[in-house]
Amino acid sequence: MTDALLTADAAGAPDPRRGRTADFEARVKKRNAAEKRFRFYGRLAIFVALAFLVTLLGRIVSQGYHAFTAYEVSLPVYIDPLRVDRANPMGANYDALIAEALLAKIGAPNDELGENLLAAQELVSTDLGFNLLDQIRKDPNLVGKTLTLKGPVKADAQLYLKHEIKRETAEGDRKISDQQMDWIDKLEKAGVITGGFNTRFFTASDSTEPEQAGVLGAIVGSALMLFVTALLAVPTGVLAAVYLEEFAPKNRWTDLIEVNINNLAAVPSIVYGLLGLALFINWMGVPRSSPLVGGLVLALMALPTVIIATRSALKAVPPSIREAALGVGASRTQTVFHHVLPLAVPGVMTGVILSLAHALGETAPLLMVGMVSFNPGIPESVTSAATVLPVQVFIWETASERAFHEKTAAAIMVLIGFMILMNLLAVIVRRKFERRW
Amino acid sequence: MQMTKNVTLARAEALPDHAPIKINAMGINVFYGEKQALFDVSIACPDRAVTALIGPSGCGKSTFLRCINRMNDTIVGCRVDGRIEIDNEDVNLKSLDPVVLRSRVGMVFQKPNPFPKSIFDNVAYGPKIHGFASSKSELEGIVEHSLKKAGLWGEVADRLHQPGTGLSGGQQQRLVIARAIAVNPEVILMDEPCSALDPIATAKIEELMDELREQYCIVIVTHSMAQAARVSQRTAFFHLGRLVEAGTTEAIFTNPTDPRTQDYITGRSG
């Protein structure tokens, strides 16, 4: 070849590598320009996507971070034996006792109409009164003594403390009067009201009073529901995928099944909710708004995704491994369970975790099976009524009280936190168990 | 004919014309769906000898090899007609479990395919699933014996519990041969076992084949005519799905009767 080229060159024939036409040069320029342009578009697309993400997260965080701090009162209250009957502690007005103690701290008089008393009552949560009653019922000897009560500041007063309700707003447009604002400032200065981390948000469940509401009930509900989902969807999905991929004959029927599984993965989730309502609640009598029924619905929803993820993980195992196992006389079941499935585990786990993370954030189908309910307690079992995190977000978002709005954003943050945790787990699992061949 | 003179032939005294027939294939037709891949192939492979199947790509030699241990069963739409006997037993009998057949007929593939497990587990897997070892020490004995036979023991004895996939290509291929030997087969099928290896590793495998031949019936598919000439006692030439010619390696390489064979081994076609 080289010889031939050299001879041609020597003979004066044009060297094919030299003397490109102007047309060719123009093409090269055009090509390079197109390349540059494409890179620019790509960067632009990434920038737009990131900008949206940052805006979204930024807004949630800026709205919700307040919910992670809370203001508490720490108030000494004298339990007047004249007002509290030792024999009948239920009969006393504890809220008034507390309000009076508060007024005393403020140094404001208790006027005859009791307006100041009412205004003071609006500053602290009703939780304090219930708390006091509980203590006295347990130990009637407390009557006649001074107790230091601790409890949350009422939600609206907290909004003022967090500068969400501002003095500049016209007095008629806000829930805290100028007088109450002065009092709050005074109490804060006196150290009666102190701010700190809102542990109550993580140790309490939903409440009608925003300052007492927390996400624990919803977290437990989500955990129970996800447990049911995983228990049903993972073994069923993995076995179905193994059978379809490794054992089932390839014919019209299996093609039909495959197409339908792919279709099911694309069915809107609310349809699964309707199915769950008809099937599990109306026909099978599973208790509504329980983690069990939610888990069943989400298992139906996650099943196609688990099957598809598992099948693609199985497909990714090189056929040479199957041949190697079959070649030494392993049966097909042995081949699959000794070699193919273990190699597919990282892929399967990734798919499973991601579909469970998806299920964790699912709301629409749960609305259909009665999960939108006010649940002040922590669910004890999979059959007791429960709320889950995304539904809790939904409930708080629709609440009219302003103090719930920061809770909404905070609950979203908790939900996203769990999602990130699960996705991280998926990455770790993949890294740890991935094997090369 | 010049080229054939340059290839060294396997030792002439090893030609087992009198050797008993181990594998006897009669009228094999293979179809992949509508497409016919093998046409009426009849061939006999003697015991304790290497039979080489040569021919251009796509001529059906691998397909034929995979008929012997019914590996084609796993291919969807593949149909095998005809009769293959090993020791006068039909391997295509419905009543014969392919699992049993494959414990008698080991296979080595083109690309070394050790399991992503330790060297020990690779070799021990076959005996384990077939229940050949009743104790751990017996299993260790089988593993050692097999690795020794595959000529790998000296290189891996001190790292049996390291992954088999960490070995070099040639070592992996010998590991795979040890894995096949461990189930104590009668026949070893090799599908282009050296095509992914360098010449030094190839030479080792070829040496190994020569040793193993004393005990097993070996059938090898190869693209290298030099390799066929070096390791085999019998050679069969396939072309377009048909068996063109089969005979002693010496006869095929020095005195082919069919012009197609002659063209192929002299490098004029294929």
XYZ file of C-alpha atoms in Angstrom:
707
model
C 0.000 0.000 0.000
C 2.615 2.474 1.114
C 4.757 1.690 -1.832
C 1.915 2.307 -4.202
C 1.190 5.656 -2.569
C 4.779 6.755 -2.747
C 5.006 5.901 -6.400
C 1.832 7.771 -7.127
C 3.174 10.800 -5.290
C 6.425 10.670 -7.119
C 4.550 10.501 -10.371
C 2.869 13.782 -9.538
C -0.574 12.396 -8.805
C -2.517 14.469 -6.229
C -2.038 13.361 -2.664
C -5.514 12.494 -1.410
C -4.653 13.995 1.968
C -3.780 17.418 0.654
C -5.532 20.075 -1.360
C -8.997 19.909 0.191
C -11.570 21.962 -1.657
C -13.119 25.085 -0.161
C -16.390 23.204 0.052
C -14.765 20.642 2.306
C -13.283 23.325 4.566
C -16.692 24.979 4.869
C -18.205 21.675 5.863
C -15.633 21.169 8.604
C -16.348 24.655 9.949
C -20.057 23.999 9.881
C -19.595 20.711 11.655
C -17.502 22.283 14.395
C -20.032 25.070 14.808
C -22.847 22.537 15.118
C -20.857 20.734 17.788
C -20.352 23.938 19.767
C -23.984 24.875 19.395
C -25.104 21.489 20.659
C -22.888 21.766 23.721
C -24.317 25.184 24.456
C -27.893 23.878 24.209
C -26.993 21.008 26.507
C -25.564 23.348 29.118
C -28.583 25.592 28.790
C -30.939 22.654 29.347
C -29.028 21.606 32.453
C -29.042 25.168 33.720
C -32.806 25.473 33.262
C -33.409 22.166 35.029
C -31.132 23.126 37.906
C -32.740 26.556 38.171
C -36.152 24.960 38.582
C -34.812 22.567 41.182
C -33.106 25.309 43.150
C -36.217 27.493 43.024
C -38.396 24.624 44.193
C -36.150 23.532 47.024
C -35.322 27.118 47.952
C -38.961 28.023 48.248
C -39.803 24.970 50.319
C -36.871 25.514 52.635
C -37.457 29.257 53.016
C -41.107 28.604 53.832
C -40.595 25.652 56.059
C -37.440 26.172 58.078
C -39.403 28.202 60.643
C -41.366 25.092 61.518
C -38.198 23.516 62.901
C -37.928 26.197 65.587
C -40.597 26.737 68.229
C -41.230 29.060 71.141
C -42.119 27.665 74.529
C -43.410 29.315 77.691
C -42.103 28.345 81.058
C -44.553 29.771 83.573
C -44.858 29.368 87.363
C -48.558 28.937 88.205
C -49.953 29.035 91.723
C -52.683 26.410 92.123
C -55.142 28.327 94.271
C -57.030 25.897 96.587
C -59.975 28.265 96.448
C -60.276 27.809 92.711
C -59.297 24.168 92.316
C -61.288 21.574 94.198
C -59.061 18.751 95.285
C -61.955 16.298 95.072
C -63.131 17.464 91.672
C -60.160 18.737 89.683
C -62.170 18.525 86.434
C -64.362 21.409 87.529
C -61.717 24.117 87.545
C -60.879 26.588 84.786
C -57.158 25.990 84.331
C -56.863 28.163 81.249
C -57.957 31.105 83.384
C -55.427 30.190 86.092
C -52.652 30.123 83.506
C -53.812 33.358 81.879
C -53.844 35.060 85.256
C -50.311 33.887 85.972
C -49.327 35.222 82.564
C -50.972 38.598 83.253
C -49.126 38.746 86.556
C -45.844 38.190 84.743
C -46.717 40.860 82.209
C -47.846 43.207 84.948
C -51.178 43.919 83.296
C -54.361 44.163 85.375
C -57.169 41.635 85.196
C -59.996 43.922 84.199
C -63.567 43.231 85.149
C -64.801 42.235 81.750
C -61.970 39.712 81.498
C -60.779 41.056 78.153
C -57.171 41.017 79.217
C -57.591 37.483 80.485
C -58.944 36.350 77.120
C -56.171 38.169 75.308
C -53.580 36.474 77.527
C -55.233 33.089 76.993
C -54.712 33.494 73.254
C -50.959 33.594 73.770
C -50.411 30.064 75.058
C -51.482 26.709 73.753
C -54.429 24.913 75.293
C -51.931 22.147 75.835
C -50.803 23.875 79.059
C -54.268 23.686 80.609
C -54.656 19.982 79.764
C -51.201 19.347 81.058
C -52.009 21.024 84.374
C -55.239 19.074 84.741
C -53.375 15.816 84.089
C -50.790 16.600 86.748
C -53.377 17.480 89.375
C -55.449 14.401 88.644
C -52.383 12.295 89.155
C -51.311 14.090 92.306
C -54.083 16.120 94.069
C -51.535 17.264 96.661
C -50.197 19.759 94.103
C -53.140 21.988 94.898
C -51.920 24.928 96.944
C -48.431 24.785 95.474
C -46.734 26.654 92.664
C -45.987 24.624 89.545
C -43.748 25.612 86.692
C -45.647 24.810 83.515
C -43.999 24.328 80.170
C -45.714 24.268 76.821
C -45.835 25.756 73.371
C -46.755 29.318 72.609
C -49.949 29.571 70.593
C -49.396 29.354 66.836
C -50.348 32.946 65.986
C -48.131 34.331 68.724
C -45.314 32.149 67.369
C -45.861 33.634 63.923
C -45.301 37.063 65.466
C -42.161 35.835 67.210
C -40.915 34.457 63.897
C -41.679 37.833 62.253
C -44.259 36.307 59.968
C -46.975 38.514 61.427
C -45.646 42.031 61.412
C -46.564 45.113 63.382
C -46.789 47.123 60.160
C -49.876 45.188 59.106
C -53.093 46.958 60.047
C -54.291 45.686 63.417
C -57.631 44.543 62.041
C -55.896 42.342 59.446
C -53.930 40.279 61.926
C -54.815 37.864 64.661
C -52.490 39.433 67.231
C -53.397 42.843 68.627
C -50.859 45.570 69.363
C -51.366 44.961 73.070
C -50.655 41.239 72.692
C -47.534 42.070 70.713
C -46.284 44.260 73.515
C -46.970 41.501 75.994
C -45.145 38.932 73.888
C -42.126 41.223 73.651
C -42.208 41.693 77.404
C -42.521 37.970 78.107
C -39.643 37.207 75.744
C -37.482 39.779 77.471
C -38.418 38.323 80.858
C -37.354 34.900 79.686
C -40.824 33.397 80.055
C -40.916 32.745 76.321
C -37.844 31.090 74.832
C -37.145 29.774 71.342
C -35.465 26.510 70.427
C -35.538 23.441 68.203
C -39.034 22.155 67.609
C -38.782 18.605 68.914
C -42.557 18.456 69.170
C -42.752 18.443 65.361
C -41.076 15.036 65.378
C -42.671 13.579 68.511
C -46.306 14.574 68.011
C -48.952 13.642 65.503
C -51.486 15.781 63.728
C -53.500 18.208 65.822
C -56.138 20.867 65.295
C -53.782 23.287 67.043
C -50.874 24.083 64.705
C -48.402 24.546 67.569
C -49.094 21.015 68.765
C -49.043 19.299 65.379
C -46.191 17.019 64.313
C -45.315 14.417 61.699
C -44.571 11.365 63.840
C -47.962 9.776 63.163
C -47.507 10.307 59.440
C -43.948 8.920 59.499
C -45.078 5.782 61.337
C -48.040 5.489 58.969
C -45.763 5.783 55.949
C -43.353 3.210 57.393
C -46.138 0.695 58.059
C -47.631 1.249 54.644
C -44.293 0.915 52.879
C -43.645 -2.286 54.818
C -46.878 -3.770 53.500
C -46.054 -2.593 49.983
C -42.563 -4.078 50.056
C -43.761 -7.334 51.573
C -46.244 -7.820 48.748
C -44.671 -6.185 45.719
C -41.064 -7.350 46.039
C -41.413 -11.160 46.245
C -44.321 -11.195 43.788
C -42.626 -8.855 41.342
C -39.248 -10.567 41.470
C -40.706 -14.049 41.050
C -42.946 -12.926 38.199
C -39.972 -11.303 36.482
C -37.745 -14.355 36.973
C -40.402 -16.619 35.550
C -41.141 -14.373 32.568
C -37.490 -13.754 31.782
C -35.924 -17.148 32.429
C -38.612 -19.804 32.148
C -41.672 -18.671 30.223
C -41.857 -19.724 26.586
C -41.740 -16.824 24.164
C -45.104 -16.883 22.482
C -48.139 -14.726 21.853
C -49.383 -15.086 25.412
C -46.166 -13.988 27.065
C -45.929 -11.108 24.581
C -49.428 -10.059 25.584
C -48.495 -10.253 29.265
C -45.376 -8.189 28.692
C -47.254 -5.480 26.807
C -49.841 -5.340 29.561
C -47.258 -5.081 32.314
C -45.717 -2.143 30.492
C -49.160 -0.589 30.146
C -49.927 -1.103 33.818
C -46.763 0.791 34.730
C -48.174 3.771 32.857
C -51.686 3.667 34.340
C -52.450 6.852 36.318
C -52.045 6.119 39.996
C -55.507 7.365 40.947
C -56.962 4.480 38.937
C -55.207 2.100 41.308
C -56.887 4.003 44.136
C -60.309 3.402 42.607
C -59.474 -0.254 42.083
C -58.342 -0.506 45.695
C -61.536 1.135 46.897
C -63.698 -1.295 44.969
C -61.593 -4.397 45.548
C -60.026 -4.116 48.978
C -62.492 -1.944 50.908
C -65.880 -2.657 49.366
C -65.367 -6.275 48.424
C -62.744 -7.656 50.793
C -63.614 -5.443 53.716
C -60.107 -4.224 54.534
C -60.430 -1.327 57.030
C -60.371 1.987 55.222
C -57.639 4.560 55.775
C -55.403 1.850 57.232
C -51.751 1.324 56.217
C -52.845 -2.153 55.086
C -55.208 -0.914 52.412
C -52.784 1.845 51.394
C -49.981 -0.693 51.164
C -52.125 -3.042 49.081
C -52.974 -0.286 46.610
C -49.378 0.873 46.371
C -48.198 -2.729 45.970
C -50.480 -3.032 42.936
C -49.016 0.196 41.640
C -45.378 -0.745 42.316
C -45.672 -4.293 40.947
C -45.244 -3.498 37.233
C -42.266 -1.254 37.977
C -40.617 -3.950 40.101
C -41.212 -6.531 37.363
C -39.785 -4.290 34.651
C -36.728 -3.335 36.742
C -36.052 -6.956 37.687
C -36.397 -8.147 34.111
C -33.950 -5.590 32.826
C -31.519 -6.488 35.630
C -31.815 -10.167 34.637
C -31.355 -9.290 30.976
C -28.131 -7.479 31.846
C -26.544 -10.669 33.220
C -24.362 -11.959 30.383
C -25.631 -15.157 28.739
C -22.161 -16.664 29.155
C -22.902 -17.099 32.874
C -26.063 -19.044 32.060
C -24.147 -21.196 29.565
C -21.388 -21.800 32.097
C -23.854 -23.038 34.703
C -25.878 -25.111 32.249
C -22.620 -26.473 30.840
C -21.615 -28.085 34.124
C -25.049 -29.636 34.416
C -26.961 -27.162 36.560
C -30.717 -27.229 36.052
C -32.438 -24.065 34.899
C -33.681 -23.318 38.398
C -30.184 -23.813 39.801
C -28.745 -21.631 37.060
C -31.166 -18.839 37.886
C -31.006 -18.997 41.670
C -27.292 -19.803 42.047
C -25.899 -17.499 39.386
C -28.199 -15.227 37.436
C -30.350 -13.793 40.220
C -27.437 -13.116 42.613
C -25.730 -11.192 39.817
C -28.919 -9.279 39.154
C -29.436 -8.374 42.823
C -27.893 -4.891 42.640
C -30.116 -3.999 39.707
C -33.158 -5.552 41.346
C -32.499 -3.745 44.615
C -32.039 -0.431 42.850
C -35.308 -0.876 40.994
C -37.133 -1.986 44.127
C -35.878 0.884 46.262
C -36.684 3.458 43.610
C -40.193 2.111 43.102
C -40.719 2.094 46.887
C -39.485 5.685 47.052
C -42.019 6.453 44.372
C -44.718 4.710 46.415
C -43.676 6.682 49.498
C -44.442 9.931 47.716
C -47.694 8.765 46.157
C -50.829 10.651 47.236
C -53.587 10.347 44.684
C -54.493 6.657 45.106
C -54.453 7.042 48.888
C -57.106 9.763 48.726
C -59.396 7.121 47.227
C -58.974 4.672 50.088
C -59.725 7.148 52.830
C -56.241 8.099 53.931
C -57.240 11.787 54.000
C -58.381 11.807 57.566
C -57.499 13.638 60.693
C -55.465 11.262 62.835
C -54.171 12.756 66.067
C -52.689 9.442 67.219
C -49.844 7.202 66.177
C -51.065 4.134 64.258
C -50.500 0.998 66.306
C -50.857 -1.620 63.600
C -51.372 -1.946 59.867
C -55.128 -2.069 60.378
C -55.529 1.067 62.500
C -56.404 4.380 60.904
C -53.353 6.306 59.779
C -52.092 9.204 57.752
C -48.997 9.082 55.601
C -46.514 11.854 54.895
C -47.679 13.023 51.452
C -51.295 12.949 52.592
C -50.314 14.901 55.703
C -48.810 17.496 53.390
C -52.064 17.567 51.466
C -54.145 17.946 54.648
C -52.022 20.769 56.043
C -51.869 22.551 52.713
C -55.652 22.739 52.611
C -55.911 23.900 56.235
C -57.136 27.473 56.611
C -54.909 28.424 59.510
C -51.824 30.210 58.413
C -49.547 28.489 60.921
C -50.133 25.177 59.114
C -48.467 26.490 55.976
C -44.963 26.394 57.413
C -45.785 22.906 58.674
C -46.680 21.914 55.108
C -43.293 22.989 53.833
C -41.554 21.320 56.767
C -43.436 18.057 56.156
C -42.404 18.248 52.494
C -38.815 18.614 53.647
C -39.144 15.537 55.850
C -40.669 13.619 52.912
C -37.922 14.728 50.543
C -35.382 13.808 53.208
C -36.703 10.254 53.276
C -36.698 10.113 49.479
C -33.085 11.255 49.315
C -32.221 8.686 51.955
C -33.824 5.907 49.914
C -32.183 7.000 46.679
C -28.860 7.150 48.485
C -29.479 3.632 49.738
C -30.100 2.525 46.161
C -26.785 4.019 45.068
C -24.929 2.420 47.981
C -26.491 -0.976 47.309
C -25.538 -0.755 43.662
C -21.973 0.243 44.461
C -21.516 -2.371 47.132
C -22.948 -5.400 45.401
C -22.020 -4.642 41.836
C -19.754 -7.358 40.481
C -17.762 -7.327 37.346
C -17.423 -10.223 35.001
C -0.861 -27.321 -1.044
C 2.141 -25.418 0.131
C 0.581 -24.311 3.363
C -0.288 -27.781 4.558
C 3.311 -28.775 4.517
C 4.161 -26.052 6.983
C 1.703 -27.129 9.665
C 2.927 -29.695 12.101
C 0.657 -32.650 12.390
C -0.296 -34.311 15.647
C 1.757 -37.365 16.419
C 0.916 -40.027 13.922
C 0.989 -42.903 16.354
C -1.926 -41.317 18.184
C -4.271 -41.750 15.264
C -6.929 -43.942 16.743
C -8.349 -45.629 13.689
C -9.129 -48.603 15.818
C -10.442 -46.503 18.741
C -14.023 -47.142 19.832
C -16.579 -44.607 18.659
C -17.779 -42.371 21.481
C -20.081 -39.979 19.707
C -22.054 -41.077 16.701
C -24.191 -38.487 14.937
C -26.541 -39.597 12.223
C -28.489 -37.374 9.858
C -28.518 -34.236 12.002
C -30.654 -31.362 10.763
C -30.899 -28.199 12.840
C -33.379 -25.409 12.299
C -33.440 -21.966 13.846
C -37.072 -21.116 13.265
C -37.500 -21.345 9.485
C -33.803 -21.242 8.746
C -31.967 -24.512 8.438
C -28.469 -24.367 9.911
C -27.319 -27.952 9.519
C -28.104 -30.344 6.696
C -27.938 -34.060 7.238
C -24.672 -34.195 9.172
C -23.356 -37.628 10.039
C -20.075 -37.975 11.842
C -18.411 -40.258 14.367
C -15.954 -39.100 17.003
C -13.620 -41.671 18.562
C -12.957 -41.922 22.274
C -9.605 -40.776 23.701
C -8.908 -38.521 20.766
C -9.377 -34.943 19.660
C -11.796 -34.343 16.829
C -11.495 -30.895 15.255
C -14.395 -29.238 13.469
C -13.190 -26.648 10.983
C -14.855 -24.455 8.429
C -15.667 -20.835 7.651
C -17.773 -18.719 10.014
C -21.444 -19.611 10.014
C -20.866 -23.070 8.596
C -22.651 -24.752 11.477
C -19.728 -26.285 13.366
C -20.647 -24.610 16.684
C -24.273 -25.516 16.136
C -23.282 -29.133 15.730
C -21.116 -28.999 18.840
C -24.015 -27.648 20.872
C -26.206 -30.525 19.709
C -23.976 -32.974 21.526
C -24.804 -31.672 25.003
C -28.208 -30.319 24.004
C -27.153 -26.750 24.654
C -29.390 -25.821 21.725
C -32.374 -26.650 23.931
C -31.946 -23.266 25.547
C -32.283 -21.395 22.255
C -35.836 -20.393 21.487
C -37.056 -21.723 18.154
C -34.202 -24.171 17.707
C -35.155 -27.658 16.516
C -32.822 -30.629 16.164
C -33.663 -33.628 13.961
C -31.660 -36.809 13.674
C -29.924 -39.023 16.145
C -26.814 -38.450 18.228
C -25.533 -41.327 20.294
C -22.975 -41.285 23.041
C -21.954 -44.848 23.825
C -24.920 -45.985 21.727
C -27.360 -43.998 23.859
C -29.573 -41.446 22.142
C -28.970 -38.037 23.716
C -32.128 -36.525 22.261
C -34.440 -38.875 24.100
C -37.150 -36.924 25.877
C -36.612 -39.162 28.882
C -32.965 -38.158 29.128
C -32.559 -35.221 31.471
C -30.204 -32.657 29.900
C -28.802 -32.112 33.375
C -27.584 -35.723 33.431
C -26.292 -35.465 29.881
C -24.330 -32.303 30.631
C -22.707 -33.890 33.650
C -21.270 -36.438 31.188
C -20.480 -33.917 28.472
C -18.501 -30.923 29.680
C -18.221 -27.746 27.677
C -15.667 -24.972 27.313
C -16.745 -21.782 25.591
C -15.104 -19.288 23.299
C -14.897 -16.538 25.886
C -13.620 -17.694 29.275
C -16.695 -17.560 31.493
C -15.750 -18.298 35.088
C -18.470 -17.555 37.615
C -17.839 -14.320 39.501
C -16.936 -16.411 42.528
C -13.715 -17.691 44.028
C -11.465 -20.071 42.125
C -12.383 -22.817 44.567
C -16.133 -22.230 44.210
C -15.835 -22.218 40.432
C -14.407 -25.716 40.374
C -16.456 -26.975 43.308
C -19.798 -25.849 41.895
C -20.357 -28.829 39.581
C -19.465 -31.550 42.136
C -21.594 -29.721 44.707
C -24.790 -29.645 42.678
C -24.350 -33.236 41.541
C -23.540 -34.393 45.069
C -20.200 -35.932 44.086
C -18.500 -35.053 47.343
C -19.758 -36.243 50.692
C -17.403 -34.153 52.770
C -15.509 -30.912 52.613
C -12.162 -32.662 52.385
C -13.421 -34.809 49.522
C -14.573 -31.671 47.730
C -11.186 -30.076 48.311
C -9.625 -33.205 46.857
C -11.742 -32.964 43.717
C -10.901 -29.287 43.319
C -7.183 -29.921 43.708
C -7.260 -32.876 41.346
C -9.192 -30.934 38.702
C -6.966 -27.879 38.927
C -3.894 -30.099 38.678
C -5.298 -31.791 35.602
C -6.022 -28.433 34.041
C -2.437 -27.397 34.756
C -3.503 -24.507 36.921
C -2.834 -25.809 40.427
C 0.694 -24.451 40.656
C -0.452 -20.967 39.737
C -3.471 -20.699 42.021
C -2.845 -23.088 44.939
C -2.136 -20.194 47.293
C -5.093 -18.067 46.247
C -7.983 -20.471 45.855
C -10.347 -18.070 47.543
C -9.664 -15.132 45.307
C -12.137 -14.420 42.509
C -11.751 -16.525 39.377
C -12.468 -13.461 37.291
C -9.203 -11.939 38.522
C -7.092 -14.443 36.592
C -5.620 -13.792 33.166
C -7.556 -14.889 30.110
C -5.527 -18.060 29.617
C -5.742 -18.946 33.305
C -9.481 -18.330 33.236
C -9.849 -20.702 30.311
C -7.896 -23.391 32.174
C -10.045 -22.708 35.238
C -13.102 -23.297 33.099
C -11.564 -26.547 31.852
C -10.912 -27.557 35.472
C -14.542 -26.758 36.241
C -15.621 -29.060 33.419
C -13.235 -31.831 34.518
C -14.487 -31.609 38.110
C -17.802 -33.243 37.234
C -15.872 -36.166 35.767
C -17.246 -36.044 32.221
C -16.594 -38.497 29.406
C -16.684 -35.943 26.630
C -15.324 -32.386 26.601
C -16.646 -29.993 23.990
C -14.573 -26.924 23.232
C -16.032 -24.077 21.203
C -13.082 -22.062 19.868
C -11.383 -22.223 23.257
C -8.322 -20.229 22.189
C -9.795 -17.521 20.001
C -9.676 -14.989 22.849
C -6.176 -15.933 23.998
C -2.651 -14.903 23.124
C -0.253 -17.422 21.517
C 1.432 -18.398 24.819
C -1.851 -19.097 26.564
C -3.006 -20.895 23.418
C 0.044 -23.129 23.499
C -0.707 -24.062 27.109
C -4.300 -24.960 26.316
C -3.191 -27.019 23.352
C -0.695 -28.893 25.502
C -3.468 -29.493 27.977
C -5.753 -30.861 25.290
C -3.043 -33.285 24.298
C -2.846 -34.573 27.862
C -6.593 -34.692 28.392
C -7.042 -36.658 25.198
C -5.636 -39.705 26.946
C -8.712 -39.822 29.118
C -11.527 -38.026 27.355
C -13.227 -37.748 24.029
C -12.593 -34.169 22.984
C -14.407 -32.295 20.233
C -13.061 -28.869 19.387
C -14.315 -26.160 17.076
C -11.508 -24.016 15.790
C -10.900 -21.311 13.246
C -7.205 -21.992 13.206
C -6.271 -24.733 10.797
C -2.824 -24.820 12.317
C -4.429 -25.555 15.665
C -6.592 -28.279 14.200
C -3.501 -29.818 12.674
C -1.542 -29.553 15.913
C -4.042 -30.947 18.381
C -6.477 -33.168 16.571
C -6.352 -36.727 15.358
C -9.510 -36.420 13.322
C -10.799 -33.412 11.412
C -14.185 -32.639 9.942
C -14.699 -29.824 7.463
C -18.044 -28.034 7.475
C -19.270 -25.741 4.741
C -22.626 -23.929 4.525
C -24.241 -26.217 7.045
C -23.019 -29.407 5.465
C -20.307 -31.792 6.494
C -18.058 -31.819 3.448
C -15.387 -34.188 4.528
C -14.203 -35.987 7.645
C -11.240 -38.189 8.241
C -7.915 -38.428 9.973
C -6.301 -35.053 10.376
C -3.372 -36.199 8.323
C -5.576 -37.227 5.454
C -7.632 -34.024 5.491
C -4.584 -31.788 5.531
C -2.405 -33.671 3.136
C -4.853 -35.290 0.805
C -8.316 -33.746 0.884
C -10.694 -35.361 -1.549
C -13.181 -32.518 -1.899
C -12.088 -29.369 -3.766
C -13.901 -27.173 -1.195
C -11.779 -28.638 1.571
C -8.706 -28.087 -0.441
C -9.615 -24.462 -1.143
C -10.291 -23.834 2.506
C -7.171 -25.355 3.987
C -4.966 -23.737 1.428
C -6.536 -20.384 2.204
C -8.275 -19.835 -1.100
C -11.722 -19.631 0.472
C -13.316 -19.124 3.864
